[in-house]
Amino acid sequence: MTTTHLDNLATAALQDVLIDVAELASQAKQAHWNVRGATFLSVHRWLDELAEALRGHADALAERIAALGGWPDACSETLSERTTLESLPFGRLATGQALAAMDAGLERIAAVATSWLDNPAVGHDPVTADLLTGVCRDVQIQQWFARAQQ
């Protein structure tokens, strides 16, 4: 495979993960504003922290795409069309409902990133592989936080 082909595969991997990370960051903020329940305060705070962590990952993913010569795309239309995440229900969210939605979204991000890590082409780009591994590591920790609060 040529370097250009490998960069294109790495860019595709990063873009796929970027879409779901950016979408879940948006959903976490939406849930932050609408969560209600007995454990409101801790869940409300965690959702805000989760949104910030995901935005940081989105920025790193987008910058890596650009460094490889690609054009990162996290426009709302792209997110709407290409996300693999379930939609967040509109309106009031019980704390358990918000935590379950974040848990499912984090699980999906880890699955998408891991599927790309299994691609031999990504293995030829240690920087992209490291970035995707870092995303997996962090979303699995955040998933543990979501599950511990349910």
mmCIF file with all atom_site columns, C-alpha atoms in Angstrom:
data_model
loop_
_atom_site.group_PDB
_atom_site.id
_atom_site.type_symbol
_atom_site.label_atom_id
_atom_site.label_alt_id
_atom_site.label_comp_id
_atom_site.label_asym_id
_atom_site.label_entity_id
_atom_site.label_seq_id
_atom_site.pdbx_PDB_ins_code
_atom_site.Cartn_x
_atom_site.Cartn_y
_atom_site.Cartn_z
_atom_site.occupancy
_atom_site.B_iso_or_equiv
_atom_site.pdbx_formal_charge
_atom_site.auth_seq_id
_atom_site.auth_comp_id
_atom_site.auth_asym_id
_atom_site.auth_atom_id
_atom_site.pdbx_PDB_model_num
ATOM 1   C CA . MET A 1 1   ? 0.000   0.000  0.000  1.00 0.00 ? 1   MET A CA 1
ATOM 2   C CA . THR A 1 2   ? 1.165   3.517  -0.731 1.00 0.00 ? 2   THR A CA 1
ATOM 3   C CA . THR A 1 3   ? 1.603   6.173  1.924  1.00 0.00 ? 3   THR A CA 1
ATOM 4   C CA . THR A 1 4   ? -1.289  8.120  0.411  1.00 0.00 ? 4   THR A CA 1
ATOM 5   C CA . HIS A 1 5   ? -3.570  5.073  0.602  1.00 0.00 ? 5   HIS A CA 1
ATOM 6   C CA . LEU A 1 6   ? -2.568  4.444  4.228  1.00 0.00 ? 6   LEU A CA 1
ATOM 7   C CA . ASP A 1 7   ? -3.153  8.105  5.110  1.00 0.00 ? 7   ASP A CA 1
ATOM 8   C CA . ASN A 1 8   ? -6.584  7.910  3.472  1.00 0.00 ? 8   ASN A CA 1
ATOM 9   C CA . LEU A 1 9   ? -7.475  4.849  5.553  1.00 0.00 ? 9   LEU A CA 1
ATOM 10  C CA . ALA A 1 10  ? -6.216  6.519  8.724  1.00 0.00 ? 10  ALA A CA 1
ATOM 11  C CA . THR A 1 11  ? -8.234  9.623  7.862  1.00 0.00 ? 11  THR A CA 1
ATOM 12  C CA . ALA A 1 12  ? -11.348 7.488  7.310  1.00 0.00 ? 12  ALA A CA 1
ATOM 13  C CA . ALA A 1 13  ? -10.833 5.801  10.673 1.00 0.00 ? 13  ALA A CA 1
ATOM 14  C CA . LEU A 1 14  ? -10.377 9.110  12.459 1.00 0.00 ? 14  LEU A CA 1
ATOM 15  C CA . GLN A 1 15  ? -13.404 10.634 10.709 1.00 0.00 ? 15  GLN A CA 1
ATOM 16  C CA . ASP A 1 16  ? -15.658 7.725  11.686 1.00 0.00 ? 16  ASP A CA 1
ATOM 17  C CA . VAL A 1 17  ? -14.667 8.082  15.329 1.00 0.00 ? 17  VAL A CA 1
ATOM 18  C CA . LEU A 1 18  ? -14.851 11.897 15.191 1.00 0.00 ? 18  LEU A CA 1
ATOM 19  C CA . ILE A 1 19  ? -18.478 11.755 14.078 1.00 0.00 ? 19  ILE A CA 1
ATOM 20  C CA . ASP A 1 20  ? -19.602 9.661  17.031 1.00 0.00 ? 20  ASP A CA 1
ATOM 21  C CA . VAL A 1 21  ? -17.403 11.503 19.541 1.00 0.00 ? 21  VAL A CA 1
ATOM 22  C CA . ALA A 1 22  ? -18.756 14.896 18.425 1.00 0.00 ? 22  ALA A CA 1
ATOM 23  C CA . GLU A 1 23  ? -22.324 13.582 18.464 1.00 0.00 ? 23  GLU A CA 1
ATOM 24  C CA . LEU A 1 24  ? -21.983 12.135 21.972 1.00 0.00 ? 24  LEU A CA 1
ATOM 25  C CA . ALA A 1 25  ? -20.417 15.383 23.215 1.00 0.00 ? 25  ALA A CA 1
ATOM 26  C CA . SER A 1 26  ? -23.511 17.192 21.970 1.00 0.00 ? 26  SER A CA 1
ATOM 27  C CA . GLN A 1 27  ? -25.813 14.594 23.518 1.00 0.00 ? 27  GLN A CA 1
ATOM 28  C CA . ALA A 1 28  ? -23.962 14.799 26.844 1.00 0.00 ? 28  ALA A CA 1
ATOM 29  C CA . LYS A 1 29  ? -24.512 18.562 26.938 1.00 0.00 ? 29  LYS A CA 1
ATOM 30  C CA . GLN A 1 30  ? -28.182 18.104 25.997 1.00 0.00 ? 30  GLN A CA 1
ATOM 31  C CA . ALA A 1 31  ? -28.570 15.527 28.767 1.00 0.00 ? 31  ALA A CA 1
ATOM 32  C CA . HIS A 1 32  ? -26.729 17.859 31.186 1.00 0.00 ? 32  HIS A CA 1
ATOM 33  C CA . TRP A 1 33  ? -29.400 20.508 30.603 1.00 0.00 ? 33  TRP A CA 1
ATOM 34  C CA . ASN A 1 34  ? -32.368 18.134 30.884 1.00 0.00 ? 34  ASN A CA 1
ATOM 35  C CA . VAL A 1 35  ? -31.452 15.539 33.502 1.00 0.00 ? 35  VAL A CA 1
ATOM 36  C CA . ARG A 1 36  ? -33.638 15.269 36.606 1.00 0.00 ? 36  ARG A CA 1
ATOM 37  C CA . GLY A 1 37  ? -33.816 12.878 39.520 1.00 0.00 ? 37  GLY A CA 1
ATOM 38  C CA . ALA A 1 38  ? -32.603 11.967 42.974 1.00 0.00 ? 38  ALA A CA 1
ATOM 39  C CA . THR A 1 39  ? -28.942 11.899 41.924 1.00 0.00 ? 39  THR A CA 1
ATOM 40  C CA . PHE A 1 40  ? -29.305 15.007 39.754 1.00 0.00 ? 40  PHE A CA 1
ATOM 41  C CA . LEU A 1 41  ? -26.305 16.970 40.983 1.00 0.00 ? 41  LEU A CA 1
ATOM 42  C CA . SER A 1 42  ? -23.647 14.285 40.561 1.00 0.00 ? 42  SER A CA 1
ATOM 43  C CA . VAL A 1 43  ? -25.013 13.194 37.172 1.00 0.00 ? 43  VAL A CA 1
ATOM 44  C CA . HIS A 1 44  ? -25.418 16.816 36.021 1.00 0.00 ? 44  HIS A CA 1
ATOM 45  C CA . ARG A 1 45  ? -21.777 17.541 36.888 1.00 0.00 ? 45  ARG A CA 1
ATOM 46  C CA . TRP A 1 46  ? -20.483 14.321 35.331 1.00 0.00 ? 46  TRP A CA 1
ATOM 47  C CA . LEU A 1 47  ? -22.352 14.990 32.079 1.00 0.00 ? 47  LEU A CA 1
ATOM 48  C CA . ASP A 1 48  ? -20.654 18.379 31.836 1.00 0.00 ? 48  ASP A CA 1
ATOM 49  C CA . GLU A 1 49  ? -17.245 16.784 32.460 1.00 0.00 ? 49  GLU A CA 1
ATOM 50  C CA . LEU A 1 50  ? -18.018 14.083 29.886 1.00 0.00 ? 50  LEU A CA 1
ATOM 51  C CA . ALA A 1 51  ? -18.969 16.674 27.250 1.00 0.00 ? 51  ALA A CA 1
ATOM 52  C CA . GLU A 1 52  ? -15.681 18.513 27.832 1.00 0.00 ? 52  GLU A CA 1
ATOM 53  C CA . ALA A 1 53  ? -13.616 15.314 27.653 1.00 0.00 ? 53  ALA A CA 1
ATOM 54  C CA . LEU A 1 54  ? -15.329 14.285 24.419 1.00 0.00 ? 54  LEU A CA 1
ATOM 55  C CA . ARG A 1 55  ? -14.790 17.737 22.908 1.00 0.00 ? 55  ARG A CA 1
ATOM 56  C CA . GLY A 1 56  ? -11.090 17.378 23.693 1.00 0.00 ? 56  GLY A CA 1
ATOM 57  C CA . HIS A 1 57  ? -11.006 14.047 21.873 1.00 0.00 ? 57  HIS A CA 1
ATOM 58  C CA . ALA A 1 58  ? -12.923 15.522 18.940 1.00 0.00 ? 58  ALA A CA 1
ATOM 59  C CA . ASP A 1 59  ? -10.344 18.291 18.666 1.00 0.00 ? 59  ASP A CA 1
ATOM 60  C CA . ALA A 1 60  ? -7.434  15.830 18.731 1.00 0.00 ? 60  ALA A CA 1
ATOM 61  C CA . LEU A 1 61  ? -9.101  13.593 16.128 1.00 0.00 ? 61  LEU A CA 1
ATOM 62  C CA . ALA A 1 62  ? -9.857  16.551 13.846 1.00 0.00 ? 62  ALA A CA 1
ATOM 63  C CA . GLU A 1 63  ? -6.329  17.919 14.125 1.00 0.00 ? 63  GLU A CA 1
ATOM 64  C CA . ARG A 1 64  ? -4.875  14.522 13.230 1.00 0.00 ? 64  ARG A CA 1
ATOM 65  C CA . ILE A 1 65  ? -7.156  14.334 10.179 1.00 0.00 ? 65  ILE A CA 1
ATOM 66  C CA . ALA A 1 66  ? -5.897  17.748 9.100  1.00 0.00 ? 66  ALA A CA 1
ATOM 67  C CA . ALA A 1 67  ? -2.269  16.736 9.747  1.00 0.00 ? 67  ALA A CA 1
ATOM 68  C CA . LEU A 1 68  ? -2.767  13.776 7.392  1.00 0.00 ? 68  LEU A CA 1
ATOM 69  C CA . GLY A 1 69  ? -4.051  16.129 4.696  1.00 0.00 ? 69  GLY A CA 1
ATOM 70  C CA . GLY A 1 70  ? -7.739  15.430 5.219  1.00 0.00 ? 70  GLY A CA 1
ATOM 71  C CA . TRP A 1 71  ? -10.653 17.701 5.986  1.00 0.00 ? 71  TRP A CA 1
ATOM 72  C CA . PRO A 1 72  ? -12.339 16.953 9.328  1.00 0.00 ? 72  PRO A CA 1
ATOM 73  C CA . ASP A 1 73  ? -16.121 17.168 9.209  1.00 0.00 ? 73  ASP A CA 1
ATOM 74  C CA . ALA A 1 74  ? -18.266 17.418 12.311 1.00 0.00 ? 74  ALA A CA 1
ATOM 75  C CA . CYS A 1 75  ? -20.963 19.648 10.823 1.00 0.00 ? 75  CYS A CA 1
ATOM 76  C CA . SER A 1 76  ? -24.429 19.001 12.215 1.00 0.00 ? 76  SER A CA 1
ATOM 77  C CA . GLU A 1 77  ? -25.629 17.634 8.873  1.00 0.00 ? 77  GLU A CA 1
ATOM 78  C CA . THR A 1 78  ? -22.750 15.140 8.755  1.00 0.00 ? 78  THR A CA 1
ATOM 79  C CA . LEU A 1 79  ? -23.342 14.071 12.344 1.00 0.00 ? 79  LEU A CA 1
ATOM 80  C CA . SER A 1 80  ? -27.034 13.611 11.661 1.00 0.00 ? 80  SER A CA 1
ATOM 81  C CA . GLU A 1 81  ? -26.416 11.528 8.540  1.00 0.00 ? 81  GLU A CA 1
ATOM 82  C CA . ARG A 1 82  ? -23.458 9.420  9.651  1.00 0.00 ? 82  ARG A CA 1
ATOM 83  C CA . THR A 1 83  ? -23.534 8.891  13.402 1.00 0.00 ? 83  THR A CA 1
ATOM 84  C CA . THR A 1 84  ? -23.895 5.318  14.597 1.00 0.00 ? 84  THR A CA 1
ATOM 85  C CA . LEU A 1 85  ? -25.352 6.480  17.926 1.00 0.00 ? 85  LEU A CA 1
ATOM 86  C CA . GLU A 1 86  ? -28.989 6.302  18.945 1.00 0.00 ? 86  GLU A CA 1
ATOM 87  C CA . SER A 1 87  ? -30.747 9.658  19.252 1.00 0.00 ? 87  SER A CA 1
ATOM 88  C CA . LEU A 1 88  ? -31.157 11.120 22.699 1.00 0.00 ? 88  LEU A CA 1
ATOM 89  C CA . PRO A 1 89  ? -34.825 11.449 23.700 1.00 0.00 ? 89  PRO A CA 1
ATOM 90  C CA . PHE A 1 90  ? -36.162 15.011 23.734 1.00 0.00 ? 90  PHE A CA 1
ATOM 91  C CA . GLY A 1 91  ? -37.061 16.739 26.985 1.00 0.00 ? 91  GLY A CA 1
ATOM 92  C CA . ARG A 1 92  ? -36.774 15.584 30.575 1.00 0.00 ? 92  ARG A CA 1
ATOM 93  C CA . LEU A 1 93  ? -34.359 12.727 31.202 1.00 0.00 ? 93  LEU A CA 1
ATOM 94  C CA . ALA A 1 94  ? -34.349 10.692 34.374 1.00 0.00 ? 94  ALA A CA 1
ATOM 95  C CA . THR A 1 95  ? -30.811 10.262 35.709 1.00 0.00 ? 95  THR A CA 1
ATOM 96  C CA . GLY A 1 96  ? -30.888 6.548  34.896 1.00 0.00 ? 96  GLY A CA 1
ATOM 97  C CA . GLN A 1 97  ? -32.084 7.252  31.378 1.00 0.00 ? 97  GLN A CA 1
ATOM 98  C CA . ALA A 1 98  ? -29.290 9.803  30.799 1.00 0.00 ? 98  ALA A CA 1
ATOM 99  C CA . LEU A 1 99  ? -26.650 7.454  32.216 1.00 0.00 ? 99  LEU A CA 1
ATOM 100 C CA . ALA A 1 100 ? -27.880 4.545  30.095 1.00 0.00 ? 100 ALA A CA 1
ATOM 101 C CA . ALA A 1 101 ? -27.787 6.702  26.953 1.00 0.00 ? 101 ALA A CA 1
ATOM 102 C CA . MET A 1 102 ? -24.221 7.842  27.693 1.00 0.00 ? 102 MET A CA 1
ATOM 103 C CA . ASP A 1 103 ? -23.179 4.266  28.497 1.00 0.00 ? 103 ASP A CA 1
ATOM 104 C CA . ALA A 1 104 ? -24.530 3.066  25.145 1.00 0.00 ? 104 ALA A CA 1
ATOM 105 C CA . GLY A 1 105 ? -22.874 5.922  23.263 1.00 0.00 ? 105 GLY A CA 1
ATOM 106 C CA . LEU A 1 106 ? -19.526 5.339  24.933 1.00 0.00 ? 106 LEU A CA 1
ATOM 107 C CA . GLU A 1 107 ? -19.797 1.627  24.145 1.00 0.00 ? 107 GLU A CA 1
ATOM 108 C CA . ARG A 1 108 ? -20.426 2.431  20.490 1.00 0.00 ? 108 ARG A CA 1
ATOM 109 C CA . ILE A 1 109 ? -17.464 4.814  20.247 1.00 0.00 ? 109 ILE A CA 1
ATOM 110 C CA . ALA A 1 110 ? -15.171 2.175  21.739 1.00 0.00 ? 110 ALA A CA 1
ATOM 111 C CA . ALA A 1 111 ? -16.508 -0.395 19.265 1.00 0.00 ? 111 ALA A CA 1
ATOM 112 C CA . VAL A 1 112 ? -15.968 1.865  16.242 1.00 0.00 ? 112 VAL A CA 1
ATOM 113 C CA . ALA A 1 113 ? -12.457 2.835  17.354 1.00 0.00 ? 113 ALA A CA 1
ATOM 114 C CA . THR A 1 114 ? -11.555 -0.782 18.140 1.00 0.00 ? 114 THR A CA 1
ATOM 115 C CA . SER A 1 115 ? -12.821 -1.982 14.765 1.00 0.00 ? 115 SER A CA 1
ATOM 116 C CA . TRP A 1 116 ? -10.440 0.478  13.096 1.00 0.00 ? 116 TRP A CA 1
ATOM 117 C CA . LEU A 1 117 ? -7.587  -0.557 15.400 1.00 0.00 ? 117 LEU A CA 1
ATOM 118 C CA . ASP A 1 118 ? -8.093  -4.090 14.086 1.00 0.00 ? 118 ASP A CA 1
ATOM 119 C CA . ASN A 1 119 ? -7.503  -2.797 10.543 1.00 0.00 ? 119 ASN A CA 1
ATOM 120 C CA . PRO A 1 120 ? -3.882  -3.530 9.540  1.00 0.00 ? 120 PRO A CA 1
ATOM 121 C CA . ALA A 1 121 ? -3.651  -0.221 7.675  1.00 0.00 ? 121 ALA A CA 1
ATOM 122 C CA . VAL A 1 122 ? -4.174  1.741  10.902 1.00 0.00 ? 122 VAL A CA 1
ATOM 123 C CA . GLY A 1 123 ? -1.458  -0.367 12.512 1.00 0.00 ? 123 GLY A CA 1
ATOM 124 C CA . HIS A 1 124 ? 0.988   1.114  9.997  1.00 0.00 ? 124 HIS A CA 1
ATOM 125 C CA . ASP A 1 125 ? 0.303   4.567  11.456 1.00 0.00 ? 125 ASP A CA 1
ATOM 126 C CA . PRO A 1 126 ? 1.379   4.444  15.105 1.00 0.00 ? 126 PRO A CA 1
ATOM 127 C CA . VAL A 1 127 ? 0.252   8.023  15.814 1.00 0.00 ? 127 VAL A CA 1
ATOM 128 C CA . THR A 1 128 ? -3.298  7.340  14.626 1.00 0.00 ? 128 THR A CA 1
ATOM 129 C CA . ALA A 1 129 ? -3.326  3.981  16.423 1.00 0.00 ? 129 ALA A CA 1
ATOM 130 C CA . ASP A 1 130 ? -2.163  5.682  19.616 1.00 0.00 ? 130 ASP A CA 1
ATOM 131 C CA . LEU A 1 131 ? -4.828  8.363  19.297 1.00 0.00 ? 131 LEU A CA 1
ATOM 132 C CA . LEU A 1 132 ? -7.580  5.785  18.757 1.00 0.00 ? 132 LEU A CA 1
ATOM 133 C CA . THR A 1 133 ? -6.265  3.705  21.665 1.00 0.00 ? 133 THR A CA 1
ATOM 134 C CA . GLY A 1 134 ? -6.383  6.804  23.876 1.00 0.00 ? 134 GLY A CA 1
ATOM 135 C CA . VAL A 1 135 ? -9.974  7.474  22.862 1.00 0.00 ? 135 VAL A CA 1
ATOM 136 C CA . CYS A 1 136 ? -10.878 3.846  23.682 1.00 0.00 ? 136 CYS A CA 1
ATOM 137 C CA . ARG A 1 137 ? -9.124  4.035  27.030 1.00 0.00 ? 137 ARG A CA 1
ATOM 138 C CA . ASP A 1 138 ? -10.890 7.238  28.031 1.00 0.00 ? 138 ASP A CA 1
ATOM 139 C CA . VAL A 1 139 ? -14.369 6.278  26.843 1.00 0.00 ? 139 VAL A CA 1
ATOM 140 C CA . GLN A 1 140 ? -14.119 2.975  28.707 1.00 0.00 ? 140 GLN A CA 1
ATOM 141 C CA . ILE A 1 141 ? -13.197 4.847  31.901 1.00 0.00 ? 141 ILE A CA 1
ATOM 142 C CA . GLN A 1 142 ? -16.135 7.206  31.329 1.00 0.00 ? 142 GLN A CA 1
ATOM 143 C CA . GLN A 1 143 ? -18.328 4.174  30.708 1.00 0.00 ? 143 GLN A CA 1
ATOM 144 C CA . TRP A 1 144 ? -17.289 2.808  34.087 1.00 0.00 ? 144 TRP A CA 1
ATOM 145 C CA . PHE A 1 145 ? -18.304 6.154  35.660 1.00 0.00 ? 145 PHE A CA 1
ATOM 146 C CA . ALA A 1 146 ? -21.699 5.964  33.948 1.00 0.00 ? 146 ALA A CA 1
ATOM 147 C CA . ARG A 1 147 ? -22.284 2.410  35.129 1.00 0.00 ? 147 ARG A CA 1
ATOM 148 C CA . ALA A 1 148 ? -21.129 3.134  38.670 1.00 0.00 ? 148 ALA A CA 1
ATOM 149 C CA . GLN A 1 149 ? -23.787 5.842  39.014 1.00 0.00 ? 149 GLN A CA 1
ATOM 150 C CA . GLN A 1 150 ? -26.708 3.663  37.842 1.00 0.00 ? 150 GLN A CA 1
#
